[in-house]
PDB file of C-alpha atoms in Angstrom:
ATOM      1  CA  UNK D   5      94.174 105.526 118.193  1.00 48.00           C
ATOM      2  CA  UNK D   6      95.373 103.454 115.237  1.00 51.00           C
ATOM      3  CA  UNK D   7      91.800 102.550 114.295  1.00 59.00           C
ATOM      4  CA  UNK D   8      90.820 106.217 114.296  1.00 81.00           C
ATOM      5  CA  UNK D   9      93.717 107.076 111.986  1.00 77.00           C
ATOM      6  CA  UNK D  10      92.824 104.256 109.572  1.00 78.00           C
ATOM      7  CA  UNK D  11      89.198 105.364 109.525  1.00 79.00           C
ATOM      8  CA  UNK D  12      90.187 108.984 108.917  1.00 80.00           C
ATOM      9  CA  UNK D  13      92.492 107.932 106.058  1.00 81.00           C
ATOM     10  CA  UNK D  14      89.687 105.912 104.440  1.00 83.00           C
ATOM     11  CA  UNK D  15      87.289 108.832 104.731  1.00 83.00           C
ATOM     12  CA  UNK D  16      89.900 111.222 103.320  1.00 84.00           C
ATOM     13  CA  UNK D  17      90.588 109.022 100.291  1.00 85.00           C
ATOM     14  CA  UNK D  18      86.877 108.495  99.649  1.00 87.00           C
ATOM     15  CA  UNK D  19      86.062 112.204  99.883  1.00 87.00           C
ATOM     16  CA  UNK D  20      89.028 113.076  97.681  1.00 86.00           C
ATOM     17  CA  UNK D  21      87.901 110.679  94.954  1.00 90.00           C
ATOM     18  CA  UNK D  22      84.309 111.976  95.135  1.00 91.00           C
ATOM     19  CA  UNK D  23      85.508 115.570  94.911  1.00 87.00           C
ATOM     20  CA  UNK D  24      87.804 114.804  91.979  1.00 88.00           C
ATOM     21  CA  UNK D  25      84.995 112.994  90.150  1.00 91.00           C
ATOM     22  CA  UNK D  26      82.621 115.902  90.768  1.00 89.00           C
ATOM     23  CA  UNK D  27      85.132 118.415  89.460  1.00 85.00           C
ATOM     24  CA  UNK D  28      85.726 116.279  86.357  1.00 85.00           C
ATOM     25  CA  UNK D  29      81.989 116.044  85.659  1.00 89.00           C
ATOM     26  CA  UNK D  30      81.555 119.809  86.015  1.00 84.00           C
ATOM     27  CA  UNK D  31      84.576 120.503  83.808  1.00 82.00           C
ATOM     28  CA  UNK D  32      83.390 118.130  81.072  1.00 83.00           C
ATOM     29  CA  UNK D  33      79.917 119.641  81.302  1.00 84.00           C
ATOM     30  CA  UNK D  34      81.348 123.120  80.828  1.00 81.00           C
ATOM     31  CA  UNK D  35      83.492 121.904  77.925  1.00 80.00           C
ATOM     32  CA  UNK D  36      80.555 120.264  76.162  1.00 83.00           C
ATOM     33  CA  UNK D  37      78.177 123.197  76.715  1.00 80.00           C
ATOM     34  CA  UNK D  38      79.062 124.964  73.424  1.00 82.00           C
ATOM     35  CA  UNK D  39      78.024 121.928  71.364  1.00 83.00           C
ATOM     36  CA  UNK D  40      74.949 121.094  73.427  1.00 82.00           C
ATOM     37  CA  UNK D  41      73.651 124.666  73.441  1.00 83.00           C
ATOM     38  CA  UNK D  42      74.806 125.491  69.892  1.00 81.00           C
ATOM     39  CA  UNK D  43      76.907 128.455  70.987  1.00 81.00           C
ATOM     40  CA  UNK D  44      79.300 130.503  68.873  1.00 84.00           C
ATOM     41  CA  UNK D  45      83.091 130.462  68.855  1.00 84.00           C
ATOM     42  CA  UNK D  46      83.547 133.171  71.480  1.00 87.00           C
ATOM     43  CA  UNK D  47      81.040 131.591  73.848  1.00 85.00           C
ATOM     44  CA  UNK D  48      82.688 128.229  73.307  1.00 84.00           C
ATOM     45  CA  UNK D  49      86.089 129.667  74.143  1.00 87.00           C
ATOM     46  CA  UNK D  50      84.671 131.218  77.298  1.00 86.00           C
ATOM     47  CA  UNK D  51      83.193 127.850  78.316  1.00 83.00           C
ATOM     48  CA  UNK D  52      86.516 126.106  77.697  1.00 86.00           C
ATOM     49  CA  UNK D  53      88.434 128.705  79.698  1.00 88.00           C
ATOM     50  CA  UNK D  54      85.895 128.453  82.507  1.00 84.00           C
ATOM     51  CA  UNK D  55      86.229 124.653  82.529  1.00 84.00           C
ATOM     52  CA  UNK D  56      90.025 124.812  82.634  1.00 88.00           C
ATOM     53  CA  UNK D  57      89.908 127.431  85.390  1.00 88.00           C
ATOM     54  CA  UNK D  58      87.477 125.281  87.373  1.00 83.00           C
ATOM     55  CA  UNK D  59      89.701 122.257  86.986  1.00 86.00           C
ATOM     56  CA  UNK D  60      92.811 124.212  88.031  1.00 88.00           C
ATOM     57  CA  UNK D  61      91.093 125.585  91.137  1.00 87.00           C
ATOM     58  CA  UNK D  62      89.985 122.073  92.110  1.00 85.00           C
ATOM     59  CA  UNK D  63      93.482 120.669  91.694  1.00 87.00           C
ATOM     60  CA  UNK D  64      94.980 123.585  93.632  1.00 91.00           C
ATOM     61  CA  UNK D  65      92.551 122.979  96.476  1.00 87.00           C
ATOM     62  CA  UNK D  66      93.496 119.286  96.560  1.00 86.00           C
ATOM     63  CA  UNK D  67      97.183 120.190  96.609  1.00 89.00           C
ATOM     64  CA  UNK D  68      96.727 122.664  99.454  1.00 89.00           C
ATOM     65  CA  UNK D  69      94.798 120.056 101.449  1.00 86.00           C
ATOM     66  CA  UNK D  70      97.668 117.599 100.914  1.00 86.00           C
ATOM     67  CA  UNK D  71     100.130 120.189 102.210  1.00 87.00           C
ATOM     68  CA  UNK D  72      97.956 120.792 105.290  1.00 85.00           C
ATOM     69  CA  UNK D  73      97.877 117.069 106.022  1.00 84.00           C
ATOM     70  CA  UNK D  74     101.651 116.781 105.721  1.00 85.00           C
ATOM     71  CA  UNK D  75     102.130 119.747 108.044  1.00 85.00           C
ATOM     72  CA  UNK D  76      99.724 118.217 110.577  1.00 83.00           C
ATOM     73  CA  UNK D  77     101.756 114.990 110.506  1.00 81.00           C
ATOM     74  CA  UNK D  78     104.960 116.943 111.069  1.00 82.00           C
ATOM     75  CA  UNK D  79     103.335 118.827 113.946  1.00 80.00           C
ATOM     76  CA  UNK D  80     102.361 115.511 115.549  1.00 78.00           C
ATOM     77  CA  UNK D  81     105.935 114.257 115.182  1.00 79.00           C
ATOM     78  CA  UNK D  82     107.347 117.404 116.745  1.00 78.00           C
ATOM     79  CA  UNK D  83     104.887 117.187 119.630  1.00 77.00           C
ATOM     80  CA  UNK D  84     105.881 113.550 120.176  1.00 77.00           C
ATOM     81  CA  UNK D  85     109.596 114.415 120.160  1.00 77.00           C
ATOM     82  CA  UNK D  86     109.251 117.355 122.530  1.00 79.00           C
ATOM     83  CA  UNK D  87     106.589 115.659 124.685  1.00 75.00           C
ATOM     84  CA  UNK D  88     104.779 119.001 124.949  1.00 70.00           C
ATOM     85  CA  UNK D  89     101.164 117.935 124.607  1.00 65.00           C
ATOM     86  CA  UNK D  90     100.579 114.718 126.597  1.00 62.00           C
ATOM     87  CA  UNK D  91      96.747 114.911 126.690  1.00 66.00           C
ATOM     88  CA  UNK D  92      96.440 114.556 122.902  1.00 69.00           C
ATOM     89  CA  UNK D  93      97.107 111.293 121.122  1.00 69.00           C
ATOM     90  CA  UNK D  94     100.121 110.672 118.909  1.00 70.00           C
ATOM     91  CA  UNK D  95      98.246 111.544 115.700  1.00 74.00           C
ATOM     92  CA  UNK D  96      95.706 114.071 117.017  1.00 73.00           C
ATOM     93  CA  UNK D  97      96.458 116.875 114.547  1.00 71.00           C
ATOM     94  CA  UNK D  98      96.618 114.494 111.594  1.00 72.00           C
ATOM     95  CA  UNK D  99      93.261 112.926 112.437  1.00 72.00           C
ATOM     96  CA  UNK D 100      91.659 116.351 112.828  1.00 72.00           C
ATOM     97  CA  UNK D 101      93.028 117.469 109.461  1.00 74.00           C
ATOM     98  CA  UNK D 102      91.940 114.276 107.682  1.00 73.00           C
ATOM     99  CA  UNK D 103      88.393 114.628 109.019  1.00 72.00           C
ATOM    100  CA  UNK D 104      88.134 118.291 107.984  1.00 66.00           C
ATOM    101  CA  UNK D 105      86.162 118.031 104.724  1.00 63.00           C
TER     102      UNK D 105
END
């Protein structure tokens, strides 16, 4: 079970870094659009607001995923303390949540 948890953690970190890089590329693309397309001030402001909104949504999604992973770890600890679910492994919920990308 330990190997599965390590593999799930590696996959989670890799997917998180790819997602963060993708969001950064899209945000910088939206921020540079006014200069590349020779847009006016209002269109430039709209592009900047869109880029900031996109970045904030991406960060919020990452934060919510982190909260879900912490809750899954707590659920595994509670199941281990109460010995309620013997057919699942000690980190079953955490592994499922880490692999859910």
